[in-house]
Coordinates of C-alpha atoms in Angstrom, one line a residue:
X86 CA 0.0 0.0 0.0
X87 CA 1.5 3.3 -0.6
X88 CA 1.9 5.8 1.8
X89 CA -1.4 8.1 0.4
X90 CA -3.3 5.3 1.4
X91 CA -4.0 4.3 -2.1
X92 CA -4.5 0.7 -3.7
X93 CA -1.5 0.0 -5.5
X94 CA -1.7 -0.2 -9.4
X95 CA -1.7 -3.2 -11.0
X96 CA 0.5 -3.7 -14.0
X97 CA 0.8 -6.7 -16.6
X98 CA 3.4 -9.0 -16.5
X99 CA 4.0 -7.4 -20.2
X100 CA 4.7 -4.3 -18.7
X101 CA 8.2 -4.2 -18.6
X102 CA 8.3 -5.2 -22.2
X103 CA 5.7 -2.7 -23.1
X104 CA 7.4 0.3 -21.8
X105 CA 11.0 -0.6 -23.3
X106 CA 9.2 -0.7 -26.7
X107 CA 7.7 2.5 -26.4
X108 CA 11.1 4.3 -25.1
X109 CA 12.9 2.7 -27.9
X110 CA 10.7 3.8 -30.6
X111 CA 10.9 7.3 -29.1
X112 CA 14.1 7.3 -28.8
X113 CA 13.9 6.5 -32.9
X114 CA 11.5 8.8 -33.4
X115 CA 14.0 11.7 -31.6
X116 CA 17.1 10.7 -33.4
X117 CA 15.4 10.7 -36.5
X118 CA 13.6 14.4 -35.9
X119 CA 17.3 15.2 -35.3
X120 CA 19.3 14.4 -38.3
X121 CA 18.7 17.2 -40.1
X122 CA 19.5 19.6 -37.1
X123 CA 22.6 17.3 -37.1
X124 CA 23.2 18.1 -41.1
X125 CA 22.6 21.9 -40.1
X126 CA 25.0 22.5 -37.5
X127 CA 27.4 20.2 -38.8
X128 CA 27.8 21.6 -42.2
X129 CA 27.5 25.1 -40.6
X130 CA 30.6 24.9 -38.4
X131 CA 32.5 23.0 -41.2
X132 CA 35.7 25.0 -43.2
X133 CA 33.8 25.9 -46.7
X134 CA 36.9 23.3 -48.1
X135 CA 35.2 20.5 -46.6
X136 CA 31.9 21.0 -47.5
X137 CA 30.1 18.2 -49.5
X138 CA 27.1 16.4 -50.2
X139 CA 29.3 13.6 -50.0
X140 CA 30.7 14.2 -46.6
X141 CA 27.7 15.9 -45.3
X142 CA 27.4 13.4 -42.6
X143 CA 30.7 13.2 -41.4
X144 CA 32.0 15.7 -38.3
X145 CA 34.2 18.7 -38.9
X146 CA 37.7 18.8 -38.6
X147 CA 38.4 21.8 -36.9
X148 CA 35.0 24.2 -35.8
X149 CA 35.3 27.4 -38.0
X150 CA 32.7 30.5 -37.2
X151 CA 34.3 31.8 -40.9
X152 CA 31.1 30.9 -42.7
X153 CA 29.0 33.1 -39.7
X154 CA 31.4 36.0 -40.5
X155 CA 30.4 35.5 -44.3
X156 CA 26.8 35.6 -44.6
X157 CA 25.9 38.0 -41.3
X158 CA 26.4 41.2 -43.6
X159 CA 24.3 39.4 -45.9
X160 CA 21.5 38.6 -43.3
X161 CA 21.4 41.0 -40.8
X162 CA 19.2 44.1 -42.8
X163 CA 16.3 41.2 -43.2
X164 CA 17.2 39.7 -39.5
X165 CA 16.6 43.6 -38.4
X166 CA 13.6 43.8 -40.3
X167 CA 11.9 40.6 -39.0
X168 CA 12.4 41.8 -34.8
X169 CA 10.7 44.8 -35.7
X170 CA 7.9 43.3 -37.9
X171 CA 7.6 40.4 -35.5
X172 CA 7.6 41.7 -31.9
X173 CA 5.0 44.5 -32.0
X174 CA 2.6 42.4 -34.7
X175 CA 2.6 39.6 -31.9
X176 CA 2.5 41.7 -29.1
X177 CA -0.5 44.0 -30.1
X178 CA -2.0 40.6 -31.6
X179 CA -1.8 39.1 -28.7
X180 CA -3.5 41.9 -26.8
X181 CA -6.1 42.4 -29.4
X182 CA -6.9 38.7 -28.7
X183 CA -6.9 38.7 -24.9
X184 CA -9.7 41.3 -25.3
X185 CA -11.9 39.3 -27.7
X186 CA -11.1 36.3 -26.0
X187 CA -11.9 37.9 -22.9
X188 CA -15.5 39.6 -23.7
X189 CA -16.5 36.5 -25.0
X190 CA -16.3 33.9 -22.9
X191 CA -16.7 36.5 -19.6
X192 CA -18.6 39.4 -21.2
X193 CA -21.4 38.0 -22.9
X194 CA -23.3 39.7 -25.2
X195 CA -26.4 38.9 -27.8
X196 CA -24.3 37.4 -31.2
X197 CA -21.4 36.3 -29.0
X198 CA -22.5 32.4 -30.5
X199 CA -22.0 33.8 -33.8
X200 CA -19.3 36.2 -34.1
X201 CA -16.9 33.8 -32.0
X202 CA -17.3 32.0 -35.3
X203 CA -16.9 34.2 -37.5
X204 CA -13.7 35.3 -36.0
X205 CA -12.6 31.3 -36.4
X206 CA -13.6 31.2 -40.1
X207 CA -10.3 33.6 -41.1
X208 CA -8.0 30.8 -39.6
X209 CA -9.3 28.7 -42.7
X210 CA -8.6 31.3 -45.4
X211 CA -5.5 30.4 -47.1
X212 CA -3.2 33.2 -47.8
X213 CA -3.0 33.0 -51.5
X214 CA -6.6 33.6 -51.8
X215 CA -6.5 36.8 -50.3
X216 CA -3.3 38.4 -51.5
X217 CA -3.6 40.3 -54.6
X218 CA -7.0 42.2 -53.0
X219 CA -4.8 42.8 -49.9
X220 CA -2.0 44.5 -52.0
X221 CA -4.4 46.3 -53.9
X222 CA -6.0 47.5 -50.7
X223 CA -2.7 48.5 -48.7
X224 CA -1.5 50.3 -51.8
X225 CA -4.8 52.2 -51.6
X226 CA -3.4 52.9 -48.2
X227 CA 0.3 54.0 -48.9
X228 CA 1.4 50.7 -47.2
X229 CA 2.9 48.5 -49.4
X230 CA 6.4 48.5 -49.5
X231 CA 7.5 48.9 -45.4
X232 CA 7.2 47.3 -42.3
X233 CA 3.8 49.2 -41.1
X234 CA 1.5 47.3 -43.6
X235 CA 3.3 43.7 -42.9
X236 CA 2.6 43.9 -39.7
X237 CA -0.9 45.6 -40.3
X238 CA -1.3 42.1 -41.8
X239 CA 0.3 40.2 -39.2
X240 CA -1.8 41.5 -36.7
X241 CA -5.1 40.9 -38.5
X242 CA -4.2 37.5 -39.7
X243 CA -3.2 36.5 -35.8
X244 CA -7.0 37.5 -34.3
X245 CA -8.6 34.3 -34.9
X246 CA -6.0 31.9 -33.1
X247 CA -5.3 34.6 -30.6
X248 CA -8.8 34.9 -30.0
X249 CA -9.2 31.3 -29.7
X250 CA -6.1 30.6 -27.2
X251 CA -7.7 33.8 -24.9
X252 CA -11.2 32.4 -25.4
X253 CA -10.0 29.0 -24.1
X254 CA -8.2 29.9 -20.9
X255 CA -10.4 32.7 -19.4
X256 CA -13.0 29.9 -19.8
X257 CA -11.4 28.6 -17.2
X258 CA -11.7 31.4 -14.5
X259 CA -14.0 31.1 -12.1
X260 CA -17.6 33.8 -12.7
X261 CA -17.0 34.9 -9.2
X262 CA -14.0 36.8 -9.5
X263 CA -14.7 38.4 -12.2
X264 CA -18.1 39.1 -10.6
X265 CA -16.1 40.6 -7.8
X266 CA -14.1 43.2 -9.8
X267 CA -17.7 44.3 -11.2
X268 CA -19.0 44.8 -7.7
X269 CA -15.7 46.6 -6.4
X270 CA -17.3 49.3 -9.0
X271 CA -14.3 47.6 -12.1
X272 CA -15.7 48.2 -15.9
X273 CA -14.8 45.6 -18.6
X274 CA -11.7 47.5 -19.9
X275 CA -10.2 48.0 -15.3
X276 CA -11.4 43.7 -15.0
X277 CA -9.4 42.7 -18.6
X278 CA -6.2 45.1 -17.4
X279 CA -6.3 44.2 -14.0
X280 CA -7.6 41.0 -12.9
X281 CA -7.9 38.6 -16.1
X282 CA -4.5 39.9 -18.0
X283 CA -2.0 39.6 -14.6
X284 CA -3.4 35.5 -14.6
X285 CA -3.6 34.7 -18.2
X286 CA 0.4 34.7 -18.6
X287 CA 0.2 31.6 -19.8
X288 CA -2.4 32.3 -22.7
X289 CA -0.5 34.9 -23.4
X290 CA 2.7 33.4 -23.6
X291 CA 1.4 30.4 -26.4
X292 CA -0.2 33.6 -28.0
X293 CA 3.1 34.9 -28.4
X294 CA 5.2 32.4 -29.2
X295 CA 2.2 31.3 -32.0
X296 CA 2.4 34.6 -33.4
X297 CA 6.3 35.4 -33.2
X298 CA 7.1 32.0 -34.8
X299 CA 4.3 32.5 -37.5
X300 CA 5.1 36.2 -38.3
X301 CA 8.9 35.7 -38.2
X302 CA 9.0 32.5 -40.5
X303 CA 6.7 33.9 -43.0
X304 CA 7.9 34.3 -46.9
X305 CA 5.3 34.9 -48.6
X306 CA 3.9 38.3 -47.4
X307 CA 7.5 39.5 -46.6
X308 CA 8.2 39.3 -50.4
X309 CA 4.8 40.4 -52.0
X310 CA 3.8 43.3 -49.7
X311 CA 7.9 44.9 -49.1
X312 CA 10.5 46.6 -50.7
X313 CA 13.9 45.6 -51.2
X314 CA 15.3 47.9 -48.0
X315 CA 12.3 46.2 -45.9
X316 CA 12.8 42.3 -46.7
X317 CA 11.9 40.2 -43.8
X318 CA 15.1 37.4 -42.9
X319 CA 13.2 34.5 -44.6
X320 CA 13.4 36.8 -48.0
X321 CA 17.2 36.9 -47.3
X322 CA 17.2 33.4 -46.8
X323 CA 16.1 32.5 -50.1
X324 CA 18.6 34.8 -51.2
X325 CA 21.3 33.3 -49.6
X326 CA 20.0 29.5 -50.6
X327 CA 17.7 29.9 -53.9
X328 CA 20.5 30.3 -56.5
X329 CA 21.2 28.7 -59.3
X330 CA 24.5 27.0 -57.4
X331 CA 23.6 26.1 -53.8
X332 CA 26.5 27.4 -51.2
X333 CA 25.3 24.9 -48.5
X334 CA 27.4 26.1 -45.8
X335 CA 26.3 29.5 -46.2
X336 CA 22.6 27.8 -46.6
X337 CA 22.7 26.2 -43.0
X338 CA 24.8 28.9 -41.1
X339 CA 22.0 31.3 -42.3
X340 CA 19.3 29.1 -41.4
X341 CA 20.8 28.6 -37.7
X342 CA 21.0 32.3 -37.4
X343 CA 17.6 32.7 -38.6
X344 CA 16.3 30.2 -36.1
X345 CA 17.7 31.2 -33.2
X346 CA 15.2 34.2 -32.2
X347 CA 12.1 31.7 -32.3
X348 CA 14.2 29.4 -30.1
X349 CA 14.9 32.1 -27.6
X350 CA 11.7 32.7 -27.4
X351 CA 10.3 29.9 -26.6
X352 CA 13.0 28.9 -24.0
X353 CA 12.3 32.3 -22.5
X354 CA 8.8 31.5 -22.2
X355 CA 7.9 27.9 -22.6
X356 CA 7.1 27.2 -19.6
X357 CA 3.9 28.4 -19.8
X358 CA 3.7 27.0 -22.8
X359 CA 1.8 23.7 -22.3
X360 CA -0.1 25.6 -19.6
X361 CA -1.7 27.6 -21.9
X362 CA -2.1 25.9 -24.5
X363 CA -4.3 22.7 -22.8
X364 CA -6.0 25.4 -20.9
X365 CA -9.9 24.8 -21.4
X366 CA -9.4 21.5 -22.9
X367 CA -11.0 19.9 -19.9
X368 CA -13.5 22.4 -19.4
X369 CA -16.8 21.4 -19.4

């Protein structure tokens, strides 16, 4: 008997072998996600005189940061580009979202059945099908061409799953408190700043994690709706890799640097990661 007091669990006498099996084939399943991070960093720290596809696979001789040095001058304009594009269009995204999220799942209102999905439906609208009226639109606007109308679209584009993550979590939090704030004399905008923002970190970190990632690796708005100056790093990227004669150690180094904000970020903040993101799944 254990020491809560609880009946022991009873396993199968195939247990053992059952549990060795499933380590093993994760343990498969991880090596083989890993190869190509392998292949990546490899090649990246490799002299340019030993890059091959033939010796791909095998480990550097000496670790050389030359090929770093090389393509940095290359990268950095579109690397500067993408922090500015994607920190404020996943920051304000996120807020936007917290609010709808917020009024409706605590701030009900007549419609609030159908405009939560109506929001949803521009998750399912695929990019392409919207692009040409969009550029036409933000050139109406003056804002084709810089950072402002990227991230106009960035923002816009991030409600519905923003909305959705937000919508899930404050689900979760109990009527009462936010009953409280009303009765302490708090209006909808003093509860959402005050009392459901300061506990939703987690939502809000999968929100911006979501929309970072999302905004930071996207191509295909960065080249449509920019101008040379304001290429977004995935732009410079393709540069670097989509010539006619492949450098590949240039190719990986560029995609490590290029990877490494979306990594910071979610080691900075993924431990609220999970938190958030099965937040509401067993409401209900």
């Amino acid at each position: 008997m254990t020491t809560s007091g609880a009946p022991p669990r009873i396993r199968s006498r195939w247990w053992p072998y059952v549990a060795t099996v499933r380590y093993i084939v994760l343990f498969a399943l991880v090596c083989l996600f890993l190869i190509p991070v392998y292949v990546l960093v490899v090649t990246a720290m490799k002299d340019p005189a030993q890059v091959s596809p033939s010796q791909m696979w095998q480990l550097p001789d000496s670790l050389s940061l030359d090929t770093f040095a090389d393509v940095w001058p290359v990268l950095e304009p579109g690397f500067r580009n993408s922090v500015l594009m994607a920190v404020p269009a996943s920051i304000i995204s996120s807020l936007l979202g917290a609010a709808n999220g917020f009024v409706l799942a605590k701030w009900r209102f007549p419609g609030a059945d159908v405009v939560f999905p109506l929001i949803l439906f521009g998750m399912f609208i695929p990019y392409q099908a919207i692009l040409i009226p969009m550029r036409e639109l933000l050139t109406d606007w003056n804002l084709v061409g810089g950072l402002s109308g990227l991230i106009l679209v960035h923002i816009i584009y991030g409600l519905p799953i923003t909305t959705l993550i937000f919508r899930s979590y404050f689900v979760t939090i109990s009527d009462e408190l936010i009953d409280s704030a009303q009765v302490d004399g708090a209006g909808m905008i003093r509860t959402l700043a005050f009392v459901a923002l300061p506990i939703a970190l987690p939502a809000f970190a999968v929100s911006v994690i979501w929309q970072f990632t999302s905004a930071w690796n996207d191509f295909l708005f960065g080249l449509v709706l920019t101008s040379t100056n304001s290429w977004p790093v995935t732009v410079a990227l393709n540069n670097i890799a989509g010539g006619q004669v492949v450098p590949f150690h240039e190719a990986m180094a560029s995609a490590l640097l290029a990877s490494i904000p979306t990594l910071l970020v979610y080691i900075l903040m993924g431990r609220f990661f999970m938190r958030g993101l099965m937040a509401g799944a067993l409401k209900g």
